[in-house]
Short mmCIF file of C-alpha atoms in Angstrom, two decimals:
data_model
loop_
_atom_site.label_atom_id
_atom_site.label_comp_id
_atom_site.label_asym_id
_atom_site.label_seq_id
_atom_site.Cartn_x
_atom_site.Cartn_y
_atom_site.Cartn_z
CA MET A 1348 -6.43 8.79 -7.19
CA TYR A 1349 -8.05 5.48 -7.01
CA HIS A 1350 -9.33 3.68 -9.73
CA LYS A 1351 -11.90 1.40 -8.19
CA ALA A 1352 -15.26 -0.01 -10.33
CA LYS A 1353 -17.00 -1.35 -6.98
CA ALA A 1354 -16.50 1.35 -4.22
CA SER A 1355 -17.46 0.91 -0.69
CA GLY A 1356 -20.40 3.81 0.09
CA VAL A 1357 -17.76 4.97 2.71
CA ILE A 1358 -14.64 5.20 0.47
CA GLU A 1359 -16.96 7.07 -2.33
CA TRP A 1360 -18.17 9.15 0.49
CA ILE A 1361 -14.79 10.19 1.61
CA LEU A 1362 -13.87 10.83 -1.72
CA GLN A 1363 -17.14 13.43 -2.58
CA GLY A 1364 -15.47 16.12 -0.66
CA GLU A 1365 -13.18 18.33 -3.03
CA THR A 1366 -10.72 19.71 -0.64
CA LEU A 1367 -8.23 17.33 1.42
CA ASP A 1368 -9.61 19.15 5.16
CA GLU A 1369 -12.93 17.84 3.74
CA ARG A 1370 -12.08 14.19 2.68
CA GLN A 1371 -9.70 14.35 6.59
CA ARG A 1372 -12.91 15.53 7.60
CA ARG A 1373 -14.77 12.86 6.46
CA ILE A 1374 -12.47 10.52 7.89
CA GLN A 1375 -12.52 11.86 11.22
CA HIS A 1376 -16.33 11.64 11.47
CA PHE A 1377 -15.83 7.82 10.32
CA LEU A 1378 -13.89 6.57 12.50
CA GLU A 1379 -15.36 8.48 15.32
CA ASN A 1380 -19.22 6.75 14.36
CA GLU A 1381 -17.13 3.59 13.99
CA GLY A 1382 -16.31 3.99 18.31
CA TYR A 1383 -12.63 4.83 17.27
CA LEU A 1384 -10.70 7.62 18.86
CA PRO A 1385 -9.37 10.87 16.34
CA PRO A 1386 -5.66 10.61 15.81
CA GLU A 1387 -3.66 12.61 18.56
CA PRO A 1388 -1.75 15.64 16.95
CA PRO A 1389 2.20 14.28 16.92
CA ARG A 1390 4.90 14.87 19.40
CA GLY A 1391 8.19 15.88 19.04
CA VAL A 1392 7.97 17.23 15.33
CA ASP A 1393 9.58 19.62 12.91
CA ARG A 1394 6.60 22.30 11.68
CA SER A 1395 9.20 24.69 10.18
CA GLU A 1396 8.30 23.89 6.81
CA GLU A 1397 4.12 23.66 7.10
CA ARG A 1398 2.51 23.94 4.59
CA ASP A 1399 5.66 24.20 1.96
CA THR A 1400 5.02 22.16 -1.13
CA HIS A 1401 7.39 19.87 -2.71
CA ILE A 1402 6.74 17.30 -6.20
CA VAL A 1403 6.71 13.81 -5.09
CA ARG A 1404 6.15 11.49 -7.98
CA GLY A 1405 4.88 14.35 -9.91
CA ARG A 1406 2.49 15.20 -7.60
CA ARG A 1407 2.51 18.50 -5.43
CA MET A 1408 2.54 17.26 -2.01
CA THR A 1409 2.24 19.70 1.37
CA VAL A 1410 4.85 19.25 4.26
CA GLU A 1411 2.73 18.50 7.49
CA TYR A 1412 5.54 18.10 9.59
CA ALA A 1413 9.25 16.79 9.33
CA VAL A 1414 10.69 14.37 11.63
CA THR A 1415 14.82 13.11 11.91
CA ASP A 1416 14.94 9.46 11.94
CA ARG A 1417 17.25 7.31 13.86
CA SER A 1418 19.58 7.32 10.76
CA GLY A 1419 19.75 11.31 10.84
CA ARG A 1420 17.42 11.16 7.80
CA LYS A 1421 14.85 14.18 7.11
CA VAL A 1422 11.56 12.57 7.17
CA TYR A 1423 8.60 14.64 6.04
CA LEU A 1424 4.67 13.68 6.44
CA TYR A 1425 2.73 15.20 3.63
CA ARG A 1426 -0.94 15.51 3.65
CA GLU A 1427 -1.84 14.50 0.73
CA ILE A 1428 -0.28 11.08 1.42
CA MET A 1429 -1.58 11.02 4.96
CA VAL A 1430 -5.28 11.36 3.80
CA ASP A 1431 -5.64 10.33 0.16
CA HIS A 1432 -3.30 7.11 0.20
CA ILE A 1433 -2.83 6.21 3.92
CA MET A 1434 -5.93 6.62 5.62
CA LEU A 1435 -8.12 5.35 2.59
CA GLN A 1436 -6.44 2.69 1.97
CA ARG A 1437 -6.50 1.71 5.70
CA ILE A 1438 -10.14 1.92 5.72
CA ALA A 1439 -10.64 0.62 2.49
CA ARG A 1440 -8.77 -2.87 3.93
CA GLY A 1441 -10.28 -2.91 7.34
CA GLU A 1442 -7.14 -1.56 9.29
CA GLU A 1443 -9.17 1.80 10.17
CA TRP A 1444 -8.28 0.64 14.02
CA ALA A 1445 -4.42 1.33 13.62
CA LEU A 1446 -5.37 5.41 12.55
CA GLU A 1447 -5.53 6.14 16.53
CA HIS A 1448 -2.13 5.32 16.51
CA ILE A 1449 -1.02 7.23 13.48
CA SER A 1450 0.73 10.51 15.84
CA LEU A 1451 3.51 7.73 16.39
CA ILE A 1452 4.94 7.77 13.04
CA PRO A 1453 7.41 10.55 14.54
CA ARG A 1454 8.08 8.06 17.25
CA ILE A 1455 8.64 5.11 15.51
CA LEU A 1456 11.19 6.70 12.80
CA LYS A 1457 13.09 7.99 15.75
CA SER A 1458 13.37 4.87 17.93
CA GLY A 1459 11.66 1.74 15.94
CA GLN A 1460 13.30 -1.12 14.80
CA VAL A 1461 14.82 -1.27 11.15
CA ILE A 1462 13.17 -4.10 9.81
CA SER A 1463 14.66 -4.26 5.94
CA GLU A 1464 16.54 -1.24 4.12
CA GLU A 1465 16.86 -0.51 0.89
CA PRO A 1466 18.71 2.07 -0.97
CA ASP A 1467 15.18 4.30 -1.42
CA LYS A 1468 12.99 1.96 1.06
CA VAL A 1469 13.60 1.98 4.52
CA MET A 1470 10.78 -0.21 6.90
CA TYR A 1471 10.56 0.32 10.18
CA HIS A 1472 8.53 -1.84 13.30
CA SER A 1473 7.46 -0.06 16.47
CA ARG A 1474 8.62 -1.89 19.31
CA GLN A 1475 5.74 -1.82 21.36
CA ARG A 1476 2.68 -4.22 20.42
CA TYR A 1477 -0.72 -2.56 19.72
CA ARG A 1478 -4.20 -4.29 19.52
CA PHE A 1479 -7.31 -2.92 17.95
CA PRO A 1480 -10.22 -2.19 21.08
CA ASP A 1481 -12.05 -4.98 22.33
CA GLY A 1482 -9.30 -7.11 20.31
CA GLY A 1483 -6.65 -9.92 21.58
CA GLU A 1484 -4.35 -10.03 18.50
CA GLN A 1485 -1.36 -7.59 18.68
CA CYS A 1486 0.14 -5.88 16.05
CA PHE A 1487 3.31 -3.97 15.27
CA LEU A 1488 2.89 -0.33 13.56
CA ARG A 1489 4.76 -0.13 10.40
CA VAL A 1490 5.72 3.13 8.68
CA ILE A 1491 7.92 2.50 5.00
CA ILE A 1492 9.94 5.52 4.29
CA LYS A 1493 10.82 6.33 0.76
CA ARG A 1494 13.32 8.54 -1.11
CA ALA A 1495 11.98 10.86 -4.13
CA ARG A 1496 14.17 11.61 -7.17
CA ARG A 1497 15.04 14.75 -5.58
CA GLY A 1498 16.57 13.07 -2.81
CA GLN A 1499 13.91 13.81 -0.18
CA TRP A 1500 12.28 11.04 2.10
CA TYR A 1501 8.88 10.86 2.91
CA VAL A 1502 6.60 8.44 4.56
CA ALA A 1503 5.13 6.22 2.15
CA THR A 1504 2.87 4.26 4.12
CA PHE A 1505 1.77 3.21 7.75
CA HIS A 1506 -0.32 0.11 8.41
CA PRO A 1507 -0.28 -2.54 11.10
CA ARG A 1508 1.60 -5.75 11.14
CA TYR A 1509 0.01 -9.30 12.60
CA SER A 1510 2.42 -10.26 15.67
CA ARG A 1511 2.30 -14.31 16.30
CA ARG A 1512 3.74 -14.18 19.76
CA MET B 1004 -16.23 -20.34 -9.96
CA GLY B 1005 -13.11 -18.67 -8.37
CA ARG B 1006 -13.59 -16.30 -4.85
CA GLU B 1007 -14.70 -13.01 -5.83
CA LEU B 1008 -12.47 -10.31 -5.01
CA ASP B 1009 -12.46 -6.39 -4.70
CA PHE B 1010 -10.06 -4.64 -6.18
CA TRP B 1011 -8.51 -1.22 -6.29
CA PHE B 1012 -5.37 0.32 -7.41
CA ASP B 1013 -3.81 3.22 -6.52
CA SER B 1014 -2.02 4.78 -9.18
CA PHE B 1015 0.51 7.39 -7.20
CA ASP B 1016 2.15 4.51 -6.13
CA ASN B 1017 1.09 1.56 -8.46
CA THR B 1018 -0.26 -0.44 -5.20
CA PHE B 1019 -3.34 -2.72 -5.34
CA VAL B 1020 -5.71 -3.89 -2.54
CA LEU B 1021 -7.60 -7.08 -3.44
CA MET B 1022 -10.32 -8.15 -0.65
CA LEU B 1023 -12.36 -10.89 -0.63
CA VAL B 1024 -16.38 -9.97 -0.85
CA ASP B 1025 -17.39 -13.06 1.23
CA TYR B 1026 -15.92 -12.40 4.08
CA PRO B 1027 -17.60 -9.63 6.90
CA ARG B 1028 -15.86 -6.97 7.82
CA GLU B 1029 -13.27 -6.81 10.62
CA PRO B 1030 -10.28 -5.58 11.87
CA THR B 1031 -7.23 -6.49 9.71
CA ALA B 1032 -3.50 -6.28 9.51
CA VAL B 1033 -0.77 -7.22 7.25
CA ASP B 1034 0.43 -11.05 7.89
CA ASN B 1035 3.01 -13.17 5.35
CA ASP B 1036 4.86 -10.53 3.62
CA GLU B 1037 8.40 -12.01 4.81
CA ASP B 1038 7.73 -15.06 2.53
CA TYR B 1039 7.77 -12.48 -0.54
CA ASP B 1040 10.28 -10.30 0.83
CA TYR B 1041 7.74 -7.32 1.72
CA LEU B 1042 7.04 -7.14 -1.83
CA LEU B 1043 2.84 -9.00 -1.10
CA HIS B 1044 1.47 -9.42 1.49
CA PHE B 1045 -1.80 -11.02 3.02
CA ILE B 1046 -4.48 -9.44 4.74
CA ARG B 1047 -5.79 -10.89 7.74
CA GLY B 1048 -8.70 -10.88 9.84
CA LEU B 1049 -7.85 -10.07 13.38
CA GLU B 1050 -11.18 -12.21 14.77
CA THR B 1051 -11.70 -14.80 12.56
CA GLY B 1052 -7.53 -15.22 11.63
CA GLU B 1053 -8.45 -15.73 8.25
CA VAL B 1054 -6.95 -13.93 5.08
CA VAL B 1055 -9.38 -11.69 3.95
CA GLY B 1056 -7.26 -9.84 1.24
CA PHE B 1057 -3.95 -9.29 -0.48
CA GLY B 1058 -2.31 -6.09 -1.24
CA ASN B 1059 1.41 -4.60 -1.67
CA ASP B 1060 1.21 -1.14 0.38
CA GLY B 1061 4.17 0.04 1.03
CA GLY B 1062 5.81 -1.61 -2.74
CA ASP B 1063 5.54 -0.53 -5.84
CA LEU B 1064 4.48 -2.76 -8.96
CA ALA B 1065 6.19 -1.09 -11.52
CA GLU B 1066 9.24 -1.86 -9.76
CA ASP B 1067 8.74 -5.01 -8.68
CA TYR B 1068 6.68 -7.18 -10.54
CA ASP B 1069 9.61 -9.10 -12.13
CA ARG B 1070 10.83 -10.24 -8.48
CA LEU B 1071 7.63 -10.51 -7.42
CA MET B 1072 6.70 -13.16 -10.05
CA HIS B 1073 10.06 -14.85 -9.50
CA LEU B 1074 8.45 -15.23 -5.39
CA LEU B 1075 4.92 -16.39 -6.31
CA SER B 1076 6.26 -19.15 -8.74
CA LYS B 1077 8.45 -20.26 -5.80
CA LYS B 1078 5.45 -19.69 -3.43
CA PRO B 1079 2.48 -19.48 -5.45
CA VAL B 1080 -0.92 -18.05 -3.51
CA PRO B 1081 -3.33 -20.97 -3.58
CA GLY B 1082 -6.91 -20.80 -4.84
CA LEU B 1083 -8.54 -19.60 -8.01
CA TYR B 1084 -10.36 -16.10 -7.97
CA ASP B 1085 -13.00 -13.84 -9.90
CA VAL B 1086 -12.23 -9.93 -10.31
CA PRO B 1087 -15.12 -8.82 -11.97
CA GLU B 1088 -13.27 -5.27 -12.40
CA LEU B 1089 -10.86 -6.94 -14.19
CA GLY B 1090 -12.60 -9.09 -16.30
CA LEU B 1091 -10.91 -12.65 -14.68
CA ARG B 1092 -12.74 -15.43 -13.65
CA ASP B 1093 -11.13 -18.72 -12.25
CA ALA B 1094 -7.89 -16.82 -12.39
CA SER B 1095 -5.06 -17.86 -10.40
CA PHE B 1096 -3.14 -15.17 -8.20
CA ASP B 1097 0.03 -14.40 -10.46
CA GLU B 1098 -2.68 -14.40 -13.37
CA ILE B 1099 -4.63 -11.77 -11.29
CA ILE B 1100 -0.98 -10.02 -10.80
CA THR B 1101 -0.04 -9.83 -14.34
CA THR B 1102 -3.02 -8.13 -15.55
CA ILE B 1103 -3.22 -5.68 -12.76
CA TYR B 1104 0.26 -5.11 -14.21
CA ARG B 1105 -0.49 -4.68 -17.77
CA ARG B 1106 -3.50 -2.96 -17.23
CA PHE B 1107 -2.92 -0.45 -14.69
CA VAL B 1108 1.03 0.00 -15.18
CA LEU B 1109 1.68 -0.74 -18.29
CA GLY B 1110 -1.53 1.15 -19.81
CA GLU B 1111 -2.46 -1.74 -21.89
CA SER B 1112 -6.27 -1.72 -23.03
CA ALA B 1113 -8.80 -4.63 -21.29
CA VAL B 1114 -8.78 -7.38 -23.63
CA GLU B 1115 -10.78 -10.80 -23.43
CA TYR B 1116 -9.11 -13.14 -21.04
CA PRO B 1117 -8.77 -16.59 -22.26
CA THR B 1118 -10.69 -19.41 -20.31
CA ALA B 1119 -8.56 -21.20 -17.99
CA GLU B 1120 -8.01 -23.99 -19.77
CA GLU B 1121 -6.96 -21.66 -23.10
CA ARG B 1122 -4.75 -19.11 -20.96
CA GLU B 1123 -0.81 -19.08 -21.44
CA ARG B 1124 1.47 -18.46 -18.70
CA PRO B 1125 1.85 -14.55 -16.84
CA LEU B 1126 4.75 -13.08 -18.15
CA LYS B 1127 8.26 -14.63 -17.44
CA VAL B 1128 10.00 -13.77 -14.52
CA VAL B 1129 13.74 -12.45 -14.73
CA ALA B 1130 14.99 -15.67 -13.33
CA GLU B 1131 14.05 -17.25 -16.79
CA GLU B 1132 15.23 -14.67 -19.20
CA PRO B 1133 18.43 -15.62 -20.76
CA THR B 1134 21.71 -14.41 -19.38
CA ASP B 1135 23.03 -12.40 -22.55
CA LEU B 1136 20.42 -9.50 -21.74
CA ASP B 1137 21.35 -6.39 -23.21
CA LEU B 1138 21.23 -4.25 -19.98
CA ASN B 1139 21.38 -1.04 -21.99
CA ARG B 1140 18.27 -1.82 -24.04
CA GLU B 1141 15.42 0.55 -22.74
CA ARG B 1142 13.41 -0.40 -20.10
CA PRO B 1143 10.02 -1.46 -21.48
CA LEU B 1144 7.66 0.28 -18.71
CA SER B 1145 5.98 3.12 -19.38
CA THR B 1146 5.76 4.25 -16.05
CA GLY B 1147 5.14 8.01 -17.00
CA ALA B 1148 8.72 9.55 -17.13
CA GLU B 1149 7.22 12.96 -16.71
CA ASP B 1150 5.26 11.77 -14.17
CA GLN B 1151 8.30 10.31 -12.27
CA THR B 1152 9.95 13.24 -12.73
CA ASP B 1153 10.50 15.24 -9.51
CA PHE B 1154 10.35 19.05 -10.16
CA ASP B 1155 10.22 21.34 -7.62
CA LEU B 1156 8.29 24.07 -8.06
CA GLY B 1157 7.63 25.25 -4.88
#
């Protein structure tokens, strides 16, 4: 988990949730309080392995869904990474507005633009630009996938990337 | 006195977040990452347009440290910063990254940091090392072989 000496009240409050479900519920509550829409369930995903567990970087991860990306890789989204890393880090950095769009991850993997590709890491950008509510600046949504030691690909992060027109 | 940064480190993937504390909270997004081969990015406020922080989300400081220091030597992040959580005052950005690397990746314990005038340069980057390196030597990273091994226990 996070090493943080000066935690904001929000992050501390979320981390006080003892289970993954409780932390996710608190994140949803925070987003709604801030005026953001809760993320919708993603479409076009494979849930046949939902709740299966894999070990990634020494930690047990629970499959939420899998999606086949544009290069034919099977990519897993793990609940622990989504809640405890992606969502918490977005909130810590002021990027929580992008969590409204987290259900676009499968679409970005299937039809997004590959920005950077390394043997164990691929970076995608959404084709469309998105703006935060009431804002003028536009951003791509970025998904980075990584390959674990056992070979499975997984969603490592999702964040907004500022786009200069 | 440097500008104060709030510090986070996520040990799962060795990522850090450094946020300026003297900025009001606002919606943000990643910027300037091409300059650092996507190993470091600025966090830009979408209302003010100002840089409000730095991070390496999507990277891994254990793997990226040498490359990142080389990139920072070519394109330094300007300014001096205070990071109370790391015990740093008036630190340059590469000094901050080196401290994070030593403390959280190598697992070195906290040390009394010298003043700005007394400080030595950060760890040398790969490009400055001699060319006759023994490539078979053990890597110095203590990233925790057990932690990094993926066993399917399911």
